[in-house]
CSV table of C-alpha atoms in Angstrom, one decimal:
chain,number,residue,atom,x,y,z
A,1,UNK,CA,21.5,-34.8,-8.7
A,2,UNK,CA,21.0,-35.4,-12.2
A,3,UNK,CA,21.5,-39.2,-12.5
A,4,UNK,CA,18.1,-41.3,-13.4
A,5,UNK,CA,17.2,-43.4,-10.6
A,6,UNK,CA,14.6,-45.5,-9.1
A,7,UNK,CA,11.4,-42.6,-8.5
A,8,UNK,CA,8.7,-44.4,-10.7
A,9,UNK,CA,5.7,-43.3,-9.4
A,10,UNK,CA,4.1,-47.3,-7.5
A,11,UNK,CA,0.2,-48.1,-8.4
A,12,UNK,CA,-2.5,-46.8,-6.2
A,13,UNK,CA,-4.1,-50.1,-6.3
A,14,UNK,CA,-0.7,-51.6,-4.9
A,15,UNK,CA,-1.5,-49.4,-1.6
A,16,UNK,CA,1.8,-47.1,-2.3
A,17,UNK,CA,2.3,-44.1,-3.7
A,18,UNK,CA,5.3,-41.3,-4.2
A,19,UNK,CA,4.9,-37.9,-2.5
A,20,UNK,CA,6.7,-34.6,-1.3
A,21,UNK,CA,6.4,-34.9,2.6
A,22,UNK,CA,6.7,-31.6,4.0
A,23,UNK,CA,9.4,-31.5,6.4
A,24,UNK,CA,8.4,-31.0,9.9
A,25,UNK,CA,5.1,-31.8,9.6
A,26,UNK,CA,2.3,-34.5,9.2
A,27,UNK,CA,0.0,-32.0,6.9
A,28,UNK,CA,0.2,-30.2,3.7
A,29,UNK,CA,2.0,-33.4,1.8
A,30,UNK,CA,1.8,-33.2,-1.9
A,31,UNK,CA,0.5,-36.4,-3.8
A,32,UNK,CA,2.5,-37.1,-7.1
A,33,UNK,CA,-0.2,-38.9,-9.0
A,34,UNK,CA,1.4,-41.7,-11.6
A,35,UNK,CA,0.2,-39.7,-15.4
A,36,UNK,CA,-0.6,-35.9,-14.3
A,37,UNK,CA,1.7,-33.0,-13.9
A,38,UNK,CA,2.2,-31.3,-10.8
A,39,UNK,CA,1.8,-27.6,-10.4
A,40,UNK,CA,3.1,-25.4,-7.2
A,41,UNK,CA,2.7,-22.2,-6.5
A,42,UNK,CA,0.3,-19.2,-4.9
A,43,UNK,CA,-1.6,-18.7,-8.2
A,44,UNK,CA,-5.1,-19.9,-8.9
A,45,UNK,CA,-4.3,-22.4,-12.0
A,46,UNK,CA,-1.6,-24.4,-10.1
A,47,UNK,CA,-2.1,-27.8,-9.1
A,48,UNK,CA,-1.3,-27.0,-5.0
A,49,UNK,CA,-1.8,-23.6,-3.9
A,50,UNK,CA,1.1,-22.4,-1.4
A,51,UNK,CA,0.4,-19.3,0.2
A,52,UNK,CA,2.9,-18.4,2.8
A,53,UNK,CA,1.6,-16.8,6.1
A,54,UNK,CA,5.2,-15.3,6.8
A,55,UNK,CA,5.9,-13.9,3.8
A,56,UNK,CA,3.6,-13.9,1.0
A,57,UNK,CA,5.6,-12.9,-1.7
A,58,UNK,CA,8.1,-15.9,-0.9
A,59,UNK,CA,6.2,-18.6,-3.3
A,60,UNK,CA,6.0,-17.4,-7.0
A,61,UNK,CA,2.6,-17.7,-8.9
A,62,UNK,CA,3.4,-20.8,-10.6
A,63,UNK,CA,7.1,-21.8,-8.6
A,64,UNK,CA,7.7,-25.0,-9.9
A,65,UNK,CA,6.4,-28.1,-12.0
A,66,UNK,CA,7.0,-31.9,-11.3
A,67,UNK,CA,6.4,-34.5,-13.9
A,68,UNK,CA,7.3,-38.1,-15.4
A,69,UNK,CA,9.7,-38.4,-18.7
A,70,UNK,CA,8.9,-41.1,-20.8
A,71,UNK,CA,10.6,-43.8,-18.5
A,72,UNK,CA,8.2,-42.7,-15.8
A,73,UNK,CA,10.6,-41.3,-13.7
A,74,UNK,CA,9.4,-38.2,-11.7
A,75,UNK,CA,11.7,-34.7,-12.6
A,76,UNK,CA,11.1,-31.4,-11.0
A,77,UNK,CA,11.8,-27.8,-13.3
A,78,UNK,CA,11.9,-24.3,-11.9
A,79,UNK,CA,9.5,-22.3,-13.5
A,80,UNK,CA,11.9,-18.7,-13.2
A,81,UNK,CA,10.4,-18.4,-9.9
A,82,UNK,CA,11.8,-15.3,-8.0
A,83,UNK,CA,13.3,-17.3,-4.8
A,84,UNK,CA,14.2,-20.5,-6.6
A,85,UNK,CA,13.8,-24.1,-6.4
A,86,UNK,CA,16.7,-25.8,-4.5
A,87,UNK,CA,17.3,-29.4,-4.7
A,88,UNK,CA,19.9,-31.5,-2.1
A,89,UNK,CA,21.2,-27.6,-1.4
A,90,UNK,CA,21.9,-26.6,-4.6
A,91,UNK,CA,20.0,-24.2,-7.0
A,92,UNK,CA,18.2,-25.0,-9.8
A,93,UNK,CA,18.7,-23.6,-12.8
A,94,UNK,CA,15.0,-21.9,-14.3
A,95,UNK,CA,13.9,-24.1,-17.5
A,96,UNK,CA,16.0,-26.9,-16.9
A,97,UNK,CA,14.3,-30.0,-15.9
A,98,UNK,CA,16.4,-32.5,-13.2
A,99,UNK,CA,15.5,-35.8,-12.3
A,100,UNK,CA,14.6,-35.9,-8.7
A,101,UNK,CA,15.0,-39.3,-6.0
A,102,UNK,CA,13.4,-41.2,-3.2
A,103,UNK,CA,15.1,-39.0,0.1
A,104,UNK,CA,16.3,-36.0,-2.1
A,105,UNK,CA,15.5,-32.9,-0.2
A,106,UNK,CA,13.6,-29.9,-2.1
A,107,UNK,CA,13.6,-26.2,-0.6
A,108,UNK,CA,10.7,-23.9,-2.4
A,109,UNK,CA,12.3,-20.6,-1.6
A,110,UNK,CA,15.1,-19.2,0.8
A,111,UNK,CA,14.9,-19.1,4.5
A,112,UNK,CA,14.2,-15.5,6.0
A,113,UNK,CA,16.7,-13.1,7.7
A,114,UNK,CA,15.9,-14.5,11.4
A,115,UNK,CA,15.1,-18.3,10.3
A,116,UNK,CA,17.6,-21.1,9.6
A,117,UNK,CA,15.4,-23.0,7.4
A,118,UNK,CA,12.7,-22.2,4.6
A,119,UNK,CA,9.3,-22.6,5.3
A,120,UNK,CA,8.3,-24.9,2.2
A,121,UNK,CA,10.8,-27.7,2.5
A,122,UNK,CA,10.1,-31.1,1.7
A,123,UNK,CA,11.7,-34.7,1.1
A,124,UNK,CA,10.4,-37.4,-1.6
A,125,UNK,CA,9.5,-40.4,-0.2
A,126,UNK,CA,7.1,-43.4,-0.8
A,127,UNK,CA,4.6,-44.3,1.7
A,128,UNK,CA,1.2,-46.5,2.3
A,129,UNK,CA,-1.8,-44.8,0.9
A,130,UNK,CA,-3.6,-45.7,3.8
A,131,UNK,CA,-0.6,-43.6,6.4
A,132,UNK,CA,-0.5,-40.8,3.7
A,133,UNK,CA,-4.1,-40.1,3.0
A,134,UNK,CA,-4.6,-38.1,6.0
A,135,UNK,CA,-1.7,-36.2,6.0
A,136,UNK,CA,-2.3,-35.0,2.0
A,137,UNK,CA,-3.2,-31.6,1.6
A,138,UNK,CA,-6.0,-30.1,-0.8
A,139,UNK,CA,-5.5,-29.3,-4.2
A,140,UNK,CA,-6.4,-25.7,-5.7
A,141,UNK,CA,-9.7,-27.4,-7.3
A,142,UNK,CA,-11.3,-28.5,-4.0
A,143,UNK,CA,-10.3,-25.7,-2.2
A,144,UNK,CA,-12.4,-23.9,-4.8
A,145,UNK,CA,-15.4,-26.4,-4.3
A,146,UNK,CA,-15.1,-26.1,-0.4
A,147,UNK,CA,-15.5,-21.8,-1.0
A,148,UNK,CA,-18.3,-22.5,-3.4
A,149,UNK,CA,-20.3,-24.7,-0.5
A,150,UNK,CA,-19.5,-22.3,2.6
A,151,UNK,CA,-21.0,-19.0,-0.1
A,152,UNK,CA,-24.3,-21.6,-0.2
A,153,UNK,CA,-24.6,-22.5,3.2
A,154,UNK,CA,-26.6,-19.4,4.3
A,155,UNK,CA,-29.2,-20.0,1.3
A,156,UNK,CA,-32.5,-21.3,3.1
A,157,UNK,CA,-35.6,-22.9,1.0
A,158,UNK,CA,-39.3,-21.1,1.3
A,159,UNK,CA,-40.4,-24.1,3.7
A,160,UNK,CA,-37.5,-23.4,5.9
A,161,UNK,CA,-38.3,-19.7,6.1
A,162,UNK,CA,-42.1,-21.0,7.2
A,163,UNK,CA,-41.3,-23.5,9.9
A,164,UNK,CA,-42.1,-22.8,13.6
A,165,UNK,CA,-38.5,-21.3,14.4
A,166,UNK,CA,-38.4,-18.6,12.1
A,167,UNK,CA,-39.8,-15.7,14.3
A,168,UNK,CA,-39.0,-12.2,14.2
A,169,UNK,CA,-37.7,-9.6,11.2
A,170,UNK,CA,-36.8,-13.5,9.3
A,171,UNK,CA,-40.7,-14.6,9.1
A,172,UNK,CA,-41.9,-11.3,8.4
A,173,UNK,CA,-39.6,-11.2,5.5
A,174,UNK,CA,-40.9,-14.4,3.8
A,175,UNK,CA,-44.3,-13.1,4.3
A,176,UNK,CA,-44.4,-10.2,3.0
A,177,UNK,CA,-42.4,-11.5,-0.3
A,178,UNK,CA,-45.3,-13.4,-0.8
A,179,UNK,CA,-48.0,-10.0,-1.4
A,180,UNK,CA,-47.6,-8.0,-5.1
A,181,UNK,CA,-46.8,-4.5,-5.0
A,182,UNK,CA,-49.1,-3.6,-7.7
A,183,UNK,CA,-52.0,-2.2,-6.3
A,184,UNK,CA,-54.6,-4.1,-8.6
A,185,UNK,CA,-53.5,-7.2,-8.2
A,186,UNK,CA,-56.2,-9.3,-5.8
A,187,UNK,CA,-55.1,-11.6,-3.4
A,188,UNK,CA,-56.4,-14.7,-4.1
A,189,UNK,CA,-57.8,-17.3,-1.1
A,190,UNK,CA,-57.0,-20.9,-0.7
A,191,UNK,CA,-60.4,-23.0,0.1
A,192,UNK,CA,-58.5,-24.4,2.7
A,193,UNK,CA,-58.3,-20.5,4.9
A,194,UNK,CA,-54.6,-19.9,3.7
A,195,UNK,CA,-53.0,-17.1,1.4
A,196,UNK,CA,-52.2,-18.1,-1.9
A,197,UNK,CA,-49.0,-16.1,-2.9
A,198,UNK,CA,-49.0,-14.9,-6.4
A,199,UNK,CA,-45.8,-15.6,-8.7
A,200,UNK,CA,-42.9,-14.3,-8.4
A,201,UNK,CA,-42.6,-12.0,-11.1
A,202,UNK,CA,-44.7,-9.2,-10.0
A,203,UNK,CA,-43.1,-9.2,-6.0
A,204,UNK,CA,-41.2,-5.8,-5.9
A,205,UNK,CA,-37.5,-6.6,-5.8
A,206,UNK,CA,-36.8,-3.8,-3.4
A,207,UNK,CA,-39.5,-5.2,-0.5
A,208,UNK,CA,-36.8,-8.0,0.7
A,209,UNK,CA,-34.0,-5.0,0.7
A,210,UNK,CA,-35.6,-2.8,3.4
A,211,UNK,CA,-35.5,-5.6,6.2
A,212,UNK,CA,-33.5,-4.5,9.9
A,213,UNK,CA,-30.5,-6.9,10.1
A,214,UNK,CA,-30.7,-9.9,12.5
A,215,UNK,CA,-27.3,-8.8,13.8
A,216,UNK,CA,-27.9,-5.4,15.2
A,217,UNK,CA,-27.7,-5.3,19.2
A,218,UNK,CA,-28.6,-2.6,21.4
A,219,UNK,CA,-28.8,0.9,18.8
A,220,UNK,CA,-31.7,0.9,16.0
A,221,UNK,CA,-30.7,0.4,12.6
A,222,UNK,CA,-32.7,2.0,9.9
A,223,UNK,CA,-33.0,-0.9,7.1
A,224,UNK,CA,-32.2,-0.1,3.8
A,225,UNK,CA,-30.2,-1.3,0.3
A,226,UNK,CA,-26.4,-2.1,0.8
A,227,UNK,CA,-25.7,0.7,-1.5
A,228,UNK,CA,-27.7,3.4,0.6
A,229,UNK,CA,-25.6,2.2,3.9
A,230,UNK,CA,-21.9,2.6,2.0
A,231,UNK,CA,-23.3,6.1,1.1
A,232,UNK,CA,-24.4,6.8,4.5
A,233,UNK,CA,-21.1,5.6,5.8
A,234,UNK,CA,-19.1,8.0,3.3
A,235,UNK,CA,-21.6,10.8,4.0
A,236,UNK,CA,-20.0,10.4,7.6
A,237,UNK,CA,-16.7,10.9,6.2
A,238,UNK,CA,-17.4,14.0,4.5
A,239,UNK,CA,-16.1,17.3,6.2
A,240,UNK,CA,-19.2,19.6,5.6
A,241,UNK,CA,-22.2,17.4,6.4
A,242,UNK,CA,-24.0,20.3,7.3
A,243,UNK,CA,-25.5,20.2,3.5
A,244,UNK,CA,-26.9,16.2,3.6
A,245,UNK,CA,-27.9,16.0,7.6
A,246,UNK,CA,-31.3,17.2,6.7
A,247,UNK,CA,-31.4,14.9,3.8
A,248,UNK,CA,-30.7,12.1,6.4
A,249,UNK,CA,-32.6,12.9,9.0
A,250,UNK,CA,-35.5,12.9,6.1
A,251,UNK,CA,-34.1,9.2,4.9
A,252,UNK,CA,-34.4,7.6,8.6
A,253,UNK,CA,-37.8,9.2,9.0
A,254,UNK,CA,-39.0,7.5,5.8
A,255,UNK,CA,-37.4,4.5,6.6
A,256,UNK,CA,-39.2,3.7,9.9
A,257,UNK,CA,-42.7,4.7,8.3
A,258,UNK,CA,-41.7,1.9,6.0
A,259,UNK,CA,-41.0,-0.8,8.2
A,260,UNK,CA,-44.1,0.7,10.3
A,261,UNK,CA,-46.2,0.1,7.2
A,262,UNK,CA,-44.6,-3.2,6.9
A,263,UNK,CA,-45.8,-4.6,10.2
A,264,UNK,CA,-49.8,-3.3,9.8
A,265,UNK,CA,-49.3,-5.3,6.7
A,266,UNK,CA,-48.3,-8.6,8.6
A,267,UNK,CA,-50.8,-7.5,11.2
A,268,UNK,CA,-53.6,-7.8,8.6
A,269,UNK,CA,-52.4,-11.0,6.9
A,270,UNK,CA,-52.6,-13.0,10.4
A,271,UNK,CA,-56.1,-11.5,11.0
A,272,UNK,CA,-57.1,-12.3,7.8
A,273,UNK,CA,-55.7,-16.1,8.6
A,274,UNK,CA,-57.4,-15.9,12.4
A,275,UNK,CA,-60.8,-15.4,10.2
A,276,UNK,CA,-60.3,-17.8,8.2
A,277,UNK,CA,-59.5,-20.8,10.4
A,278,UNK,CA,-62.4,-19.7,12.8
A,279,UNK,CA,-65.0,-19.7,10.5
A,280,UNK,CA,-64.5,-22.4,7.7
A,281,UNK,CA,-67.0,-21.0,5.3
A,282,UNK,CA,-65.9,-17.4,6.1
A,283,UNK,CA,-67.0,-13.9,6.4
A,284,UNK,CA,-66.7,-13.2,2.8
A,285,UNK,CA,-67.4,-9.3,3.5
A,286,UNK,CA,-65.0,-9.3,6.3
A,287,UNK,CA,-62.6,-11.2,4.1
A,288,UNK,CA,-62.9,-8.9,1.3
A,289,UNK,CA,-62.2,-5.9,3.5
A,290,UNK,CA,-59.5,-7.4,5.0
A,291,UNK,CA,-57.6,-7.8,1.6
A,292,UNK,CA,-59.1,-4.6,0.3
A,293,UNK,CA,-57.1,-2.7,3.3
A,294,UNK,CA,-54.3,-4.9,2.7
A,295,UNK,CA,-53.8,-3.7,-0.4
A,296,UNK,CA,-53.9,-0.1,0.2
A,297,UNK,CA,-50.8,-0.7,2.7
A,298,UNK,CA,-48.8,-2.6,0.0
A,299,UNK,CA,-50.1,0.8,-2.2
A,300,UNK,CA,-48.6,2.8,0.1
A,301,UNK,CA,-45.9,0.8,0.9
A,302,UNK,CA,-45.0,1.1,-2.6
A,303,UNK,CA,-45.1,4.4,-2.9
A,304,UNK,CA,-43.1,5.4,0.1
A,305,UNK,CA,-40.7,2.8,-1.4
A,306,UNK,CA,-40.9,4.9,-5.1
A,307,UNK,CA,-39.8,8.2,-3.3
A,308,UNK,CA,-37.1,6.6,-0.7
A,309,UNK,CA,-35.3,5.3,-3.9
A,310,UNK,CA,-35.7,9.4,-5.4
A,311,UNK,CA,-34.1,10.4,-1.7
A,312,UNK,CA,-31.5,8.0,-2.4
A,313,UNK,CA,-30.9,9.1,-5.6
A,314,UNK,CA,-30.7,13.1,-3.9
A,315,UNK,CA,-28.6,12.1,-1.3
A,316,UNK,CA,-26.0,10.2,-4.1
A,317,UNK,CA,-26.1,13.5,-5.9
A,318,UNK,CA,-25.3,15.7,-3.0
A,319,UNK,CA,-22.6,13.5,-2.2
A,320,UNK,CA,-20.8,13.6,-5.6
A,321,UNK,CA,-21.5,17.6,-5.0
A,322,UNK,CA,-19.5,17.4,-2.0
A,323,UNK,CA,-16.7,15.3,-3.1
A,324,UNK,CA,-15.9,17.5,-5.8
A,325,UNK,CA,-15.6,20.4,-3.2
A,326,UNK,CA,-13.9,18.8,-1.4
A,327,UNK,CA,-11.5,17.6,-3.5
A,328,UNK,CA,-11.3,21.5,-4.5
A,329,UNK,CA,-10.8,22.1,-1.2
A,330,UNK,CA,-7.7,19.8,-1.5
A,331,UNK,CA,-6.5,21.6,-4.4
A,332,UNK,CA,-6.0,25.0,-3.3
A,333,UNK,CA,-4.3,23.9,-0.2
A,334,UNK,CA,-1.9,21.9,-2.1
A,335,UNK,CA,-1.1,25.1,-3.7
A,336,UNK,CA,-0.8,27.3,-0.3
A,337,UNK,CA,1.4,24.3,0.8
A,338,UNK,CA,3.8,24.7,-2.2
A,339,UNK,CA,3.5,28.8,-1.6
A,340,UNK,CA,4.7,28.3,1.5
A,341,UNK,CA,7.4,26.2,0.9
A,342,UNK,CA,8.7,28.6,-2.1
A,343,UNK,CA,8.5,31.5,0.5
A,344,UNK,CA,10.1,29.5,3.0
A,345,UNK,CA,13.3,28.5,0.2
A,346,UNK,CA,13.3,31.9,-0.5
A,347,UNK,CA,14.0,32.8,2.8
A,348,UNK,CA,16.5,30.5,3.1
A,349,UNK,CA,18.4,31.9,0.0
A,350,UNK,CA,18.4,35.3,1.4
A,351,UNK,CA,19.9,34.3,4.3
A,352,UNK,CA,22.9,32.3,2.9
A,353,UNK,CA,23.6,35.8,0.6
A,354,UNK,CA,23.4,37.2,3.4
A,355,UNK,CA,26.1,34.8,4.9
A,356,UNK,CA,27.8,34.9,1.8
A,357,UNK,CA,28.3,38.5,1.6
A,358,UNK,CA,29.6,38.5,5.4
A,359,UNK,CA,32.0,35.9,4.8
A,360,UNK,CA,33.6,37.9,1.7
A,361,UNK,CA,33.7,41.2,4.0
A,362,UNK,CA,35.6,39.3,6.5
A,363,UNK,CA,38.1,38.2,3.8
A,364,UNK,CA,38.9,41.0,2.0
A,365,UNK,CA,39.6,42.8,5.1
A,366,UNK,CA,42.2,39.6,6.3
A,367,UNK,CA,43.5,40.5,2.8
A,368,UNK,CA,44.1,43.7,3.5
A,369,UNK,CA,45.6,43.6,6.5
A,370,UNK,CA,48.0,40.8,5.1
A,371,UNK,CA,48.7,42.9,2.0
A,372,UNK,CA,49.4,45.7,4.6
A,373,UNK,CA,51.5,43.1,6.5
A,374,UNK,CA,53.3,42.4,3.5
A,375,UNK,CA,54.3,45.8,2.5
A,376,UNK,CA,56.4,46.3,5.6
A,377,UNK,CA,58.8,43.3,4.8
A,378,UNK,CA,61.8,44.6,3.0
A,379,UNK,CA,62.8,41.1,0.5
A,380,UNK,CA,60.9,40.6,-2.4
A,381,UNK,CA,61.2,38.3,-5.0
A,382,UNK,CA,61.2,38.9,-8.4
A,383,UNK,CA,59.2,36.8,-11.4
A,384,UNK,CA,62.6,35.3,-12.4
A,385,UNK,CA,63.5,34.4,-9.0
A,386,UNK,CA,66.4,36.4,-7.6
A,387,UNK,CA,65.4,38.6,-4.5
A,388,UNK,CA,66.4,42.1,-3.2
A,389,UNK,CA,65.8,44.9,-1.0
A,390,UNK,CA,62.7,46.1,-2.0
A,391,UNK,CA,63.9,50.0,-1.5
A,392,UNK,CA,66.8,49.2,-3.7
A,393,UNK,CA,64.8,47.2,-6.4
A,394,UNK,CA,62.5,49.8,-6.6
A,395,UNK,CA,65.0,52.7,-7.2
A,396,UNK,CA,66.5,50.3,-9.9
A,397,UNK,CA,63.3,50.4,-11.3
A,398,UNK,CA,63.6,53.9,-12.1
A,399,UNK,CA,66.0,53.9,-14.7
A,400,UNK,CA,65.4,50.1,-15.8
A,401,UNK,CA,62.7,47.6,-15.5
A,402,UNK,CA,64.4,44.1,-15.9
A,403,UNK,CA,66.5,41.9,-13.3
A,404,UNK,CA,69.5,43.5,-12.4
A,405,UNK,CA,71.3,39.8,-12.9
A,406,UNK,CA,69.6,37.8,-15.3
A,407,UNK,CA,68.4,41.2,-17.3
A,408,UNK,CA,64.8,39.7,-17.3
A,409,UNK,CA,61.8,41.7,-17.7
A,410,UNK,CA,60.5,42.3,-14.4
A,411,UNK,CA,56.6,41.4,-14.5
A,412,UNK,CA,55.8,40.8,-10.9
A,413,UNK,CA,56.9,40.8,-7.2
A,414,UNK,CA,56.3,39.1,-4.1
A,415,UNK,CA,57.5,39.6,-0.7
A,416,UNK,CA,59.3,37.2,1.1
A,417,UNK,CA,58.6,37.0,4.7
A,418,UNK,CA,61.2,33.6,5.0
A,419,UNK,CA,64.4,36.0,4.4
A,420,UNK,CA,63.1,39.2,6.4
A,421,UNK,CA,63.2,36.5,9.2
A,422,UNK,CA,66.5,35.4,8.0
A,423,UNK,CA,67.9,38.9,7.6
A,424,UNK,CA,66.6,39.6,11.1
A,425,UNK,CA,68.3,36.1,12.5
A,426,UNK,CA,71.7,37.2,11.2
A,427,UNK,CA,71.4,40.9,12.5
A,428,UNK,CA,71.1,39.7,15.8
A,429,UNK,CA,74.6,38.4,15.7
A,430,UNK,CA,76.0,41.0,14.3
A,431,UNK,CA,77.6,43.5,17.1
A,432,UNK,CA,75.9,46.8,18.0
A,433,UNK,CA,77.4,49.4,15.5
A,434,UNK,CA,76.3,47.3,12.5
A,435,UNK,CA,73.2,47.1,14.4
A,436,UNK,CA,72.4,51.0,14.9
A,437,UNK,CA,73.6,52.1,11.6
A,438,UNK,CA,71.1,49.4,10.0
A,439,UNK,CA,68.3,51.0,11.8
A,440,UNK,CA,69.5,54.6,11.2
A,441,UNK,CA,69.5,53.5,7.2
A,442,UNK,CA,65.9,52.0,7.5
A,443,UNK,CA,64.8,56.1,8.7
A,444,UNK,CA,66.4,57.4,6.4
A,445,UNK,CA,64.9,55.7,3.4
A,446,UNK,CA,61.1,55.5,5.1
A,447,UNK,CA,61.4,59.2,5.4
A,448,UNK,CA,62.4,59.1,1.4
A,449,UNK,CA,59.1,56.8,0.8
A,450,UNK,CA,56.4,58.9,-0.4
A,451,UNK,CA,53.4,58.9,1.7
């Protein structure tokens, strides 16, 4: 696996050129260009960019890198990826650069629970430019170029926005961008009958913001700024909305006046156009008029718009009210919950005392009845380990507390069950006389036992 071999990377110009093909697959092959280093991995600053669709954690930011040595022979290096680099079957080591072949077999992570192979395994090989081409994939640099184009392709130009197909909320937008919000500013006429729009810098920035979407089908949406319709969607989220339905009700009101004030003003632009391109010298009173009333819409226009952004600003300040209640709200019932589950342990406890002190009632009366039991054998044994009638070692005891064989201290003694059962065994086999006279003795010396 190791051993320098032939995998020098062929010119382009020659019409060949090494490769990974991906196993499987006639898509996703990764180009080994002759002088650069190859980078793989689901990072952003990688050469290809593998994100797995199975498991995305399988591919490590930057996995692996492939490069030439100075004989220009192409080597491949595990970059301590998580799942490893595995090359002819074998592990690679992280750090440690190998020099791979044309057919060696490279595995980018480890197949799944349920799958016999990986999903990133390929096989170096030289082909035609020409049969590989297609099958190449992207690199992360013009993937990023493609994203940047498909962000731009919705951007239309002012002449676009003008043409005879743009109808509807679309026209009326580029239309009124065109007319100042400051109520002093004139509108200024073309010689020609058309509206001259003034510059940009004194349109309103909020005036292209209040437009319905193009989207919306069937219910009425109330246009506003993206930041008022998150709010209205967390406002819905809210479990006392009692406190902000007014305040909404008040904001969709305002909101159709706008776009209500909106259309008079595209209603007086085309008149003022209609006048214009019937008469060519014009109605100049007519005309003035015209723009005069025009202006007192975008006047009021503006002001609506001044105290919609205040409303919005009231309805952001009620919400933040809210929230904090609520998360108050969350607060104390945390601390009911953990009440509850204290009262609940404690509960518990008493009821395994309870248990407890049962249990121990129920043993120390089995002791008793076993130490009761006990006193009725007549063996005991003493601490030193001989045994004896327990009537006659207790008389001994009178006059003497040691063994009466070993001459021991006598500190304890314990009944023996095993040789009143043994005594009893051999009493049976004695005859009758022995038998009676045994039992006459046991009388006598209970009726001697004190009471």
């Amino acid at each position: 696996m190791g051993e320098p071999g032939s995998l020098v990377t062929g010119d382009r110009a020659g019409g060949r050129s090494w490769c990974l093909r991906r196993v499987g697959m006639n898509a996703e092959w990764l180009l080994l260009e002759d002088g650069n280093e190859v980078t793989v991995g689901r990072g952003f600053g990688v050469t290809y960019q593998l994100v797995s669709k199975i498991c995305p954690l399988m591919i490590s930011r930057n996995h692996c890198v492939l490069k030439q040595n100075a004989e220009g022979q192409w080597t491949i290096m595990d970059n301590k990826s998580l799942n490893g680099v595995w090359l002819n079957g074998e592990r690679l080591e992280p750090l440690e650069i190998y020099s791979i072949h044309k057919g060696d077999h490279i595995q980018l992570g480890v197949p799944l629970e349920n799958k016999e192979n990986a999903e990133y395994e390929y096989e170096v090989t030289e082909e035609d430019w020409e049969r590989m081409y297609p099958c190449l994939a992207p690199k992360n640099g013009q993937m990023i170029e493609k994203n940047k184009g498909l962000r731009t392709k919705r951007k239309f130009s002012f002449d676009e926005l003008e043409g005879p197909g743009a109808e509807g909320p679309s026209n009326l937008k580029s239309k009124i961008s065109k007319v100042s919000c400051e109520p002093g500013q004139p509108v200024k006429l073309h010689e020609k009958g058309e509206v001259v729009s003034p510059p940009s810098e004194y349109l309103n920035p909020k005036l292209t913001s209040l437009e319905p979407s193009e989207k919306t089908t069937g219910a009425h949406v109330y246009p506003g700024p993206a930041g008022v319709i998150e709010l209205h969607r967390k406002k819905q989220k809210a479990s006392n909305p009692s406190a902000s339905q007014s305040s909404l009700e008040l904001f969709k009101v305002t909101m159709s006046r706008i776009l209500k004030l909106k259309t008079q003003m595209q209603e007086k632009q085309v008149a003022v156009m209609n006048v214009k391109k019937q008469t060519q010298e014009g109605n100049s009173k007519m005309i003035v008029k015209m723009e005069q009333e025009l202006q007192d819409l975008q006047s009021q226009l503006c002001v609506e718009q001044a105290q919609q952004q205040a409303r919005v600003e009231q309805l952001e300040k009620t919400f933040q009210e809210e929230q904090q209640h609520l998360q108050g709200l969350e607060k104390e019932q945390g601390e009911e919950d953990l009440k509850h589950q204290l009262a609940q342990a404690l509960q518990e406890h008493q009821a395994l005392m309870e248990e407890l002190n049962r249990s121990k009632k129920d043993f120390e009366a089995i002791i008793q009845a076993k130490n009761k039991e006990l006193e009725q054998t007549k063996a005991v044994t003493l601490n030193c380990a001989h045994s004896f009638c327990s009537y006659c070692i207790n008389e001994w005891m009178k006059r003497k507390i040691e063994c009466p064989i070993c001459r021991k201290d006598i500190k304890s003694k314990t009944h023996s069950l095993v040789l009143d059962n043994c005594i009893n065994k051999m009493v049976d086999n004695l005859s009758s006389e022995v038998k009676e006279r045994r039992i006459v003795l046991i009388r006598e010396r209970k009726a001697k036992r004190p009471s």
